[in-house]
């Protein structure tokens, strides 16, 4: 870490970093916030930290999840703000080759114009979080086998969930601190979600892949949904006659944005972090998973882009997949760079050595914890033996959606349906049936036989190359592959087999696909659909792989809690659990950062940078309406969203808050609990913080609420929405659409 | 300019920029420096500004020109330091396919190992500068035609030069302020220059084209030459028995480098700036010259790189040309960006409008100046009529060297030789004959028939496309081109003609080429060499074009002085003339700068950045010896070159000094007149300052003397040189080569 610390000795950097130079690690559970009172107070917070623990109060009652993204209510009529990149599915669902909302954006002039976001779109409002550790992990006979332990926990989780959902809410029972703690989370699940407003891609995705994960940033990454419920206020599926949901709490969008030095909070649903992983797990990620994933994402993007060039419809089908792949690719490169070149992997190794030394230094600790890390390492080593095969089995269904993926779901659904609900795999329990149905409906907008075939071929070439001991026999037999076969020969065999496979499936037809949901296993098999037959053929090996996984999970239920217990004991004090897609709150300051040797990131960007970057095409195609509005601003047109210090409208800002994927769209709150921005990204240099927090350099990227309001007022003419959120729209706005 | 000023209102930027936020425009003639005493004193200079006016004193007596680059003496034994990129010709001259000094660098362990830099390598020491305005521009009958005026000035310059050179020095009579002033500059011309030390490309050209013109920068852009003279101290051509030259003055290389806020001076030979050009001239540059030049450089680089990939020898021949093209390409893109997007062209237009208004506002001024700008504009407009043709005529000889270029020189030399010396074109006067000879010798290391043919074909395709009225009849006839011909047809005709052309020339053979230097025009023509025949055929149209040029120059001798006189009167006070490859001094402070919206350039880089950027290959291939030395430093090895504030060895720094191409290799002097760095580049964002100085953002890039000394001590083991310059080499240096 010496280098990183050394760098900030530079005078200006000190100014940039101010007195609180170090970011505070922690994606805190809301109930932990009151315990942070003294830290927050030291940072100048004068509000009541207790407010964050009250999930049904202000501001937390306004914070929602979209499942994968975060969002928040911003009006009493259920208006929701999130990131533009979180509504791409809805834009894609409502796009046609001749009218691409992913490019043009959309503004509903009236509520009647609000567009259904499509099947599977959801808004989740967390209403309670309950410690159920004893119910889930308590009183398990230490002699229970790992496989049996998995079932015990699995049954308890399912029972607890069922009990909780009796009240009509959606419940999740989740492990925290490697299973040291379990919490039951109850959520209101709103099922009718509609698209209200998304700026054009030239604003909402300005900078595209070039700027993704980068600073300086000038992305207007916001969009608006509205939650709808039945006339009697119940969360029901989409229906025209549904009415806007009236949340008890919503956030005021601040017209003052955020300024350097401001204390800010981010409330949202961070996806996954791995900070409590053992060194060997992280090392495998660095040595194997990340390089492999980077290579494959690169290849897949190339494959999909080539297909998209030749076919406009395919392009539309795969657009979101490409964006997702690119996003992950860049992030993974950043993680790898941070871990290896940035030295975080070595830091992690040193930390684990210290940890082991600490355990060994005390007889009681040694007795209780000494076996844990070696046992975890053994699991990692054992899992590695078939990792190539297991990864391919997981990947073959494709990236976002594919007909093989559908076939596998449908086949497995038929198998699980035959069981008692309590015995079913959680994903196939009755509580998830409507989701399964919606996913199959939603797949229609991304299913593409050309893309599927090309990606499947890509995966099968690697299947052909699998070493002895990891062969997938059923595919060897079906396709005619042999270990050590020349790539060209394998390619011929694969092509011939794919010809038959794709000629023999009707899964791309929505009606046929949906009809299989209601069939038994025997009936499904009787359709003789080639893709279903493949899914059936692969089922046994996948089931065996899942069995192995359950045994490993059972072992980790046994080891993880002790690992976390020891780590918490060693580090002492208050620690936040790894992100697990549950509601969290993080805090920090608006602050620039030394980026690289000789380069500093200023904490804010402005409209001036939009003009600097605008090229009139591609990723930097700022709309003419925006450039005109900037000209008008320069010519003296008044706006309440001007920052007097910058003498410009702020666009994006950096902060020290601790976030990760899933936080996208999270409300950034000022010290008064108003929405002063939206979290939408982190800097490339610090994405490895998912594995080990870099307190010096970690920065999150937000869009300033003033840019959002200025654009709505001066560029997009979103008068109706401005009025709804209590802003006074500019009088002479040009209606740009 | 509002935007640019707005940007610096940001708090940290103010710290970066300190109290003296604005760069001082001015590449000052040494004799102007005493007039700047109060400005310098305000910046904290405590020395005697008069010292800069004494060209034969300290430090100016140590400042030399290499012809195109700047340099300085750093030891009493004629050791010279300059940029690594300024000795590429010498490295290329001494390279072989199996040992490429341009990649590996070179260190002479003893004086006997010092390598001749090759024909044409020179060191110029300016010994006097004399105002000869009256002699050159005085008493010309106002009624003299422009064409005649050119001859009058031409004859006077030649006579003055001849008179000055009687003392054995090399003299130049140069126009300043558009010919308002003329100065006679006398220089000692050292002809035996030897390569002493150049670091490996992984240090000297670290970052390559990617980092060229960029910040943050980590280039070790230094190299050492030594000047040799005859045993009796005379500047004579290279001869083994020559001895090192003993300059009266040399610079102490500071072991303290430069730090943020330090006042620094740069003394060197800036090439060309165009700040006093009229708006129409600049507009033509922006609208036509730069886009054309960018397109053609891009194409030529692609052509040469492709050839180099297929042929190692060609690659060696064209390496320097590619580097030059890339350098110019990037700079031109930067100029274009600054002029258009950066708004400098609009600023220039506004300034000229103000200028015209100022002239019109006063009857005396109107009478004296009102005709000047319209007349200049008319010249620009008239010249534009044949600019496509004229540009092609100039370009066809190729970029760096070509057989057609040789043929033209040789043919023209034979024509000019037949005249009296005073009547000859200055380039072909007897005083330049040895240079002409050397250039033909030197051409051997870059002449490449494959490259020539490919580039000539590229030019000829455009010759075929020339519009009616600009046709080059002799080529139309020779090749069989017609206006409006299809490209494919023209291409066939060109290819067939080039087959014959390249089959019929022996100019690639050095002996043959050199032999033509001694032949008369008739004898040269009698060789029937195809390339010579082409040169002869093109001679009349080129001579006509030169005639036109002389007429224009004559007009500018008439108009330029009045233009400059008016401009100086309007702006008042002390102004520096445009750069014209003569000795200049500029001053400024070590200072970072807001780079783009949201991004700040810190004023210094360090070894940490070398490690950050090092990839082990390509442009970022930092040598293992350097990375090992950095590891040793991190492990605690002491070095006197460590900056205690940075806790690292500084690598490069930014300053506000006003420089341009030609300044490369210039000594950067601290307030005590010691060499604290070498100027080697400017930032991309501000290269348009050649046309209009950007006082807010202009920054030059220097290598810190501490990086040079540290590398010599810890990486390259240049013990001999360190001792020679008075440094104490590290005791346990590994000899890296």
PDB file of C-alpha atoms in Angstrom, chain B residues 136-329:
ATOM      1  CA  UNK B 136      18.266  44.806 -45.240  1.00  0.00           C
ATOM      2  CA  UNK B 137      14.977  46.689 -45.336  1.00  0.00           C
ATOM      3  CA  UNK B 138      16.098  50.305 -45.468  1.00  0.00           C
ATOM      4  CA  UNK B 139      15.853  52.663 -48.414  1.00  0.00           C
ATOM      5  CA  UNK B 140      13.838  50.597 -50.877  1.00  0.00           C
ATOM      6  CA  UNK B 141      12.046  52.739 -53.433  1.00  0.00           C
ATOM      7  CA  UNK B 142       8.323  52.356 -52.562  1.00  0.00           C
ATOM      8  CA  UNK B 143       7.613  52.044 -56.275  1.00  0.00           C
ATOM      9  CA  UNK B 144       9.748  48.917 -56.606  1.00  0.00           C
ATOM     10  CA  UNK B 145       7.685  45.975 -57.862  1.00  0.00           C
ATOM     11  CA  UNK B 146       7.152  43.113 -55.444  1.00  0.00           C
ATOM     12  CA  UNK B 147       9.214  40.743 -57.556  1.00  0.00           C
ATOM     13  CA  UNK B 148      12.079  43.230 -57.680  1.00  0.00           C
ATOM     14  CA  UNK B 149      11.711  43.932 -53.958  1.00  0.00           C
ATOM     15  CA  UNK B 150      12.267  40.251 -53.289  1.00  0.00           C
ATOM     16  CA  UNK B 151      15.531  40.367 -55.232  1.00  0.00           C
ATOM     17  CA  UNK B 152      16.693  43.508 -53.458  1.00  0.00           C
ATOM     18  CA  UNK B 153      16.164  41.934 -50.048  1.00  0.00           C
ATOM     19  CA  UNK B 154      17.585  38.606 -51.238  1.00  0.00           C
ATOM     20  CA  UNK B 155      20.757  40.244 -52.523  1.00  0.00           C
ATOM     21  CA  UNK B 156      21.181  42.321 -49.375  1.00  0.00           C
ATOM     22  CA  UNK B 157      20.727  39.246 -47.155  1.00  0.00           C
ATOM     23  CA  UNK B 158      23.271  37.301 -49.183  1.00  0.00           C
ATOM     24  CA  UNK B 159      25.764  40.128 -49.133  1.00  0.00           C
ATOM     25  CA  UNK B 160      25.364  40.640 -45.415  1.00  0.00           C
ATOM     26  CA  UNK B 161      25.716  36.912 -44.784  1.00  0.00           C
ATOM     27  CA  UNK B 162      28.858  36.682 -46.893  1.00  0.00           C
ATOM     28  CA  UNK B 163      30.401  39.628 -45.119  1.00  0.00           C
ATOM     29  CA  UNK B 164      29.622  38.152 -41.703  1.00  0.00           C
ATOM     30  CA  UNK B 165      31.002  34.724 -42.597  1.00  0.00           C
ATOM     31  CA  UNK B 166      34.397  36.132 -43.509  1.00  0.00           C
ATOM     32  CA  UNK B 167      35.297  35.626 -39.839  1.00  0.00           C
ATOM     33  CA  UNK B 168      34.863  31.872 -40.198  1.00  0.00           C
ATOM     34  CA  UNK B 169      31.499  31.717 -38.462  1.00  0.00           C
ATOM     35  CA  UNK B 170      28.189  30.536 -39.840  1.00  0.00           C
ATOM     36  CA  UNK B 171      25.816  33.487 -40.292  1.00  0.00           C
ATOM     37  CA  UNK B 172      22.098  33.841 -40.816  1.00  0.00           C
ATOM     38  CA  UNK B 173      20.135  36.994 -41.511  1.00  0.00           C
ATOM     39  CA  UNK B 174      16.593  36.494 -40.285  1.00  0.00           C
ATOM     40  CA  UNK B 175      13.395  38.494 -40.346  1.00  0.00           C
ATOM     41  CA  UNK B 176      11.580  39.201 -37.070  1.00  0.00           C
ATOM     42  CA  UNK B 177       8.112  40.690 -36.608  1.00  0.00           C
ATOM     43  CA  UNK B 178       7.096  39.967 -40.209  1.00  0.00           C
ATOM     44  CA  UNK B 179      10.205  41.765 -41.494  1.00  0.00           C
ATOM     45  CA  UNK B 180       9.820  44.841 -39.310  1.00  0.00           C
ATOM     46  CA  UNK B 181      13.190  43.878 -37.872  1.00  0.00           C
ATOM     47  CA  UNK B 182      16.138  41.928 -39.284  1.00  0.00           C
ATOM     48  CA  UNK B 183      18.930  40.402 -37.259  1.00  0.00           C
ATOM     49  CA  UNK B 184      22.236  38.926 -38.268  1.00  0.00           C
ATOM     50  CA  UNK B 185      23.081  35.893 -36.170  1.00  0.00           C
ATOM     51  CA  UNK B 186      26.621  34.527 -36.109  1.00  0.00           C
ATOM     52  CA  UNK B 187      27.241  30.957 -34.994  1.00  0.00           C
ATOM     53  CA  UNK B 188      30.194  28.707 -34.449  1.00  0.00           C
ATOM     54  CA  UNK B 189      29.426  25.537 -36.446  1.00  0.00           C
ATOM     55  CA  UNK B 190      30.892  22.375 -34.984  1.00  0.00           C
ATOM     56  CA  UNK B 191      30.894  19.614 -37.571  1.00  0.00           C
ATOM     57  CA  UNK B 192      32.127  16.571 -35.715  1.00  0.00           C
ATOM     58  CA  UNK B 193      29.375  15.422 -33.384  1.00  0.00           C
ATOM     59  CA  UNK B 194      29.441  12.055 -31.640  1.00  0.00           C
ATOM     60  CA  UNK B 195      26.901   9.962 -29.815  1.00  0.00           C
ATOM     61  CA  UNK B 196      27.870   9.368 -26.196  1.00  0.00           C
ATOM     62  CA  UNK B 197      24.820   7.980 -24.440  1.00  0.00           C
ATOM     63  CA  UNK B 198      21.204   7.301 -25.176  1.00  0.00           C
ATOM     64  CA  UNK B 199      18.979   5.294 -22.835  1.00  0.00           C
ATOM     65  CA  UNK B 200      16.986   2.364 -24.193  1.00  0.00           C
ATOM     66  CA  UNK B 201      13.763   3.249 -26.010  1.00  0.00           C
ATOM     67  CA  UNK B 202      11.914   1.800 -23.007  1.00  0.00           C
ATOM     68  CA  UNK B 203      13.147   4.864 -21.100  1.00  0.00           C
ATOM     69  CA  UNK B 204      13.970   7.466 -23.761  1.00  0.00           C
ATOM     70  CA  UNK B 205      10.774   6.924 -25.727  1.00  0.00           C
ATOM     71  CA  UNK B 206       8.689   5.392 -22.937  1.00  0.00           C
ATOM     72  CA  UNK B 207       5.047   5.913 -23.815  1.00  0.00           C
ATOM     73  CA  UNK B 208       5.827   6.231 -27.537  1.00  0.00           C
ATOM     74  CA  UNK B 209       3.116   7.651 -29.733  1.00  0.00           C
ATOM     75  CA  UNK B 210       0.448   6.868 -27.136  1.00  0.00           C
ATOM     76  CA  UNK B 211       1.914   9.335 -24.671  1.00  0.00           C
ATOM     77  CA  UNK B 212       3.349  11.778 -27.195  1.00  0.00           C
ATOM     78  CA  UNK B 213       1.964  15.302 -26.460  1.00  0.00           C
ATOM     79  CA  UNK B 214       0.170  13.819 -23.459  1.00  0.00           C
ATOM     80  CA  UNK B 215       0.207  14.194 -19.707  1.00  0.00           C
ATOM     81  CA  UNK B 216       0.793  12.407 -17.379  1.00  0.00           C
ATOM     82  CA  UNK B 217       4.134  11.643 -18.961  1.00  0.00           C
ATOM     83  CA  UNK B 218       7.009   9.392 -17.972  1.00  0.00           C
ATOM     84  CA  UNK B 219       9.547   9.774 -20.748  1.00  0.00           C
ATOM     85  CA  UNK B 220      13.293   9.800 -20.074  1.00  0.00           C
ATOM     86  CA  UNK B 221      13.826  11.981 -23.106  1.00  0.00           C
ATOM     87  CA  UNK B 222      17.527  12.720 -22.793  1.00  0.00           C
ATOM     88  CA  UNK B 223      20.693  11.742 -24.652  1.00  0.00           C
ATOM     89  CA  UNK B 224      24.258  12.916 -24.772  1.00  0.00           C
ATOM     90  CA  UNK B 225      26.452  14.021 -27.655  1.00  0.00           C
ATOM     91  CA  UNK B 226      29.999  15.319 -27.591  1.00  0.00           C
ATOM     92  CA  UNK B 227      31.334  18.081 -29.805  1.00  0.00           C
ATOM     93  CA  UNK B 228      34.725  17.414 -31.410  1.00  0.00           C
ATOM     94  CA  UNK B 229      37.130  19.834 -33.118  1.00  0.00           C
ATOM     95  CA  UNK B 230      40.557  19.613 -34.644  1.00  0.00           C
ATOM     96  CA  UNK B 231      43.560  19.422 -32.338  1.00  0.00           C
ATOM     97  CA  UNK B 232      44.041  23.158 -32.788  1.00  0.00           C
ATOM     98  CA  UNK B 233      40.450  23.805 -31.740  1.00  0.00           C
ATOM     99  CA  UNK B 234      38.929  24.477 -35.188  1.00  0.00           C
ATOM    100  CA  UNK B 235      35.488  23.214 -36.224  1.00  0.00           C
ATOM    101  CA  UNK B 236      36.343  20.667 -38.897  1.00  0.00           C
ATOM    102  CA  UNK B 237      34.591  17.675 -40.450  1.00  0.00           C
ATOM    103  CA  UNK B 238      34.606  14.360 -38.633  1.00  0.00           C
ATOM    104  CA  UNK B 239      38.066  12.865 -38.291  1.00  0.00           C
ATOM    105  CA  UNK B 240      39.163  10.169 -35.914  1.00  0.00           C
ATOM    106  CA  UNK B 241      41.981  12.271 -34.512  1.00  0.00           C
ATOM    107  CA  UNK B 242      39.699  15.172 -33.588  1.00  0.00           C
ATOM    108  CA  UNK B 243      39.536  16.068 -29.920  1.00  0.00           C
ATOM    109  CA  UNK B 244      36.699  17.097 -27.612  1.00  0.00           C
ATOM    110  CA  UNK B 245      35.737  20.747 -27.874  1.00  0.00           C
ATOM    111  CA  UNK B 246      36.264  22.836 -24.767  1.00  0.00           C
ATOM    112  CA  UNK B 247      33.430  25.333 -24.450  1.00  0.00           C
ATOM    113  CA  UNK B 248      33.997  28.423 -22.307  1.00  0.00           C
ATOM    114  CA  UNK B 249      30.666  27.817 -20.617  1.00  0.00           C
ATOM    115  CA  UNK B 250      28.712  24.757 -19.629  1.00  0.00           C
ATOM    116  CA  UNK B 251      25.732  24.138 -17.402  1.00  0.00           C
ATOM    117  CA  UNK B 252      25.794  22.471 -14.054  1.00  0.00           C
ATOM    118  CA  UNK B 253      23.185  19.691 -14.032  1.00  0.00           C
ATOM    119  CA  UNK B 254      21.221  20.241 -10.853  1.00  0.00           C
ATOM    120  CA  UNK B 255      20.736  17.281  -8.545  1.00  0.00           C
ATOM    121  CA  UNK B 256      17.718  19.094  -7.121  1.00  0.00           C
ATOM    122  CA  UNK B 257      15.543  19.148 -10.266  1.00  0.00           C
ATOM    123  CA  UNK B 258      12.514  21.401 -10.259  1.00  0.00           C
ATOM    124  CA  UNK B 259       9.551  21.571  -7.887  1.00  0.00           C
ATOM    125  CA  UNK B 260       6.031  23.010  -8.112  1.00  0.00           C
ATOM    126  CA  UNK B 261       6.092  26.796  -8.000  1.00  0.00           C
ATOM    127  CA  UNK B 262       9.740  27.049  -9.082  1.00  0.00           C
ATOM    128  CA  UNK B 263      10.621  29.746 -11.588  1.00  0.00           C
ATOM    129  CA  UNK B 264      12.248  28.128 -14.634  1.00  0.00           C
ATOM    130  CA  UNK B 265      13.773  29.418 -17.855  1.00  0.00           C
ATOM    131  CA  UNK B 266      14.060  27.604 -21.145  1.00  0.00           C
ATOM    132  CA  UNK B 267      16.821  28.623 -23.525  1.00  0.00           C
ATOM    133  CA  UNK B 268      16.732  27.143 -26.998  1.00  0.00           C
ATOM    134  CA  UNK B 269      15.774  27.412 -30.613  1.00  0.00           C
ATOM    135  CA  UNK B 270      11.984  27.341 -31.133  1.00  0.00           C
ATOM    136  CA  UNK B 271      11.151  26.651 -34.783  1.00  0.00           C
ATOM    137  CA  UNK B 272       8.071  28.445 -36.062  1.00  0.00           C
ATOM    138  CA  UNK B 273       5.025  30.139 -34.603  1.00  0.00           C
ATOM    139  CA  UNK B 274       2.316  32.043 -36.459  1.00  0.00           C
ATOM    140  CA  UNK B 275       0.897  34.342 -33.843  1.00  0.00           C
ATOM    141  CA  UNK B 276       1.420  37.458 -35.966  1.00  0.00           C
ATOM    142  CA  UNK B 277      -0.284  35.920 -39.001  1.00  0.00           C
ATOM    143  CA  UNK B 278      -3.382  37.624 -40.319  1.00  0.00           C
ATOM    144  CA  UNK B 279      -6.719  35.914 -39.705  1.00  0.00           C
ATOM    145  CA  UNK B 280      -7.145  34.754 -43.285  1.00  0.00           C
ATOM    146  CA  UNK B 281      -3.793  32.998 -43.185  1.00  0.00           C
ATOM    147  CA  UNK B 282      -4.743  31.187 -40.006  1.00  0.00           C
ATOM    148  CA  UNK B 283      -8.176  30.396 -41.350  1.00  0.00           C
ATOM    149  CA  UNK B 284      -6.662  28.798 -44.437  1.00  0.00           C
ATOM    150  CA  UNK B 285      -4.443  26.724 -42.173  1.00  0.00           C
ATOM    151  CA  UNK B 286      -7.453  25.555 -40.195  1.00  0.00           C
ATOM    152  CA  UNK B 287      -9.781  25.014 -43.126  1.00  0.00           C
ATOM    153  CA  UNK B 288      -7.375  23.487 -45.569  1.00  0.00           C
ATOM    154  CA  UNK B 289      -3.785  22.845 -44.531  1.00  0.00           C
ATOM    155  CA  UNK B 290      -4.387  21.051 -41.251  1.00  0.00           C
ATOM    156  CA  UNK B 291      -7.196  18.699 -42.340  1.00  0.00           C
ATOM    157  CA  UNK B 292      -5.248  17.872 -45.499  1.00  0.00           C
ATOM    158  CA  UNK B 293      -2.056  17.330 -43.602  1.00  0.00           C
ATOM    159  CA  UNK B 294      -3.795  15.140 -41.016  1.00  0.00           C
ATOM    160  CA  UNK B 295      -5.339  12.985 -43.722  1.00  0.00           C
ATOM    161  CA  UNK B 296      -2.087  12.603 -45.618  1.00  0.00           C
ATOM    162  CA  UNK B 297       0.035  11.870 -42.565  1.00  0.00           C
ATOM    163  CA  UNK B 298      -2.470   9.205 -41.506  1.00  0.00           C
ATOM    164  CA  UNK B 299      -2.315   7.616 -44.949  1.00  0.00           C
ATOM    165  CA  UNK B 300       1.458   7.805 -45.179  1.00  0.00           C
ATOM    166  CA  UNK B 301       1.954   6.246 -41.772  1.00  0.00           C
ATOM    167  CA  UNK B 302      -0.327   3.386 -42.791  1.00  0.00           C
ATOM    168  CA  UNK B 303       1.619   2.913 -46.020  1.00  0.00           C
ATOM    169  CA  UNK B 304       5.017   2.964 -44.335  1.00  0.00           C
ATOM    170  CA  UNK B 305       3.970   0.757 -41.436  1.00  0.00           C
ATOM    171  CA  UNK B 306       2.607  -1.838 -43.818  1.00  0.00           C
ATOM    172  CA  UNK B 307       5.856  -1.848 -45.787  1.00  0.00           C
ATOM    173  CA  UNK B 308       7.881  -2.040 -42.591  1.00  0.00           C
ATOM    174  CA  UNK B 309       5.939  -5.069 -41.413  1.00  0.00           C
ATOM    175  CA  UNK B 310       6.945  -7.021 -44.483  1.00  0.00           C
ATOM    176  CA  UNK B 311      10.579  -5.922 -44.605  1.00  0.00           C
ATOM    177  CA  UNK B 312      12.906  -5.385 -41.665  1.00  0.00           C
ATOM    178  CA  UNK B 313      15.313  -3.234 -43.647  1.00  0.00           C
ATOM    179  CA  UNK B 314      12.569  -0.980 -44.917  1.00  0.00           C
ATOM    180  CA  UNK B 315      11.323  -0.774 -41.348  1.00  0.00           C
ATOM    181  CA  UNK B 316      14.702   0.561 -40.271  1.00  0.00           C
ATOM    182  CA  UNK B 317      14.781   3.037 -43.175  1.00  0.00           C
ATOM    183  CA  UNK B 318      11.389   4.481 -42.438  1.00  0.00           C
ATOM    184  CA  UNK B 319      11.342   4.332 -38.619  1.00  0.00           C
ATOM    185  CA  UNK B 320      12.339   7.951 -38.185  1.00  0.00           C
ATOM    186  CA  UNK B 321       9.937   9.112 -40.896  1.00  0.00           C
ATOM    187  CA  UNK B 322       7.060   7.341 -39.172  1.00  0.00           C
ATOM    188  CA  UNK B 323       8.004   8.859 -35.848  1.00  0.00           C
ATOM    189  CA  UNK B 324       8.139  12.300 -37.446  1.00  0.00           C
ATOM    190  CA  UNK B 325       4.836  11.810 -39.217  1.00  0.00           C
ATOM    191  CA  UNK B 326       3.146  10.590 -36.060  1.00  0.00           C
ATOM    192  CA  UNK B 327       4.529  13.460 -34.095  1.00  0.00           C
ATOM    193  CA  UNK B 328       3.280  16.006 -36.602  1.00  0.00           C
ATOM    194  CA  UNK B 329      -0.019  14.210 -37.021  1.00  0.00           C
TER     195      UNK B 329
END
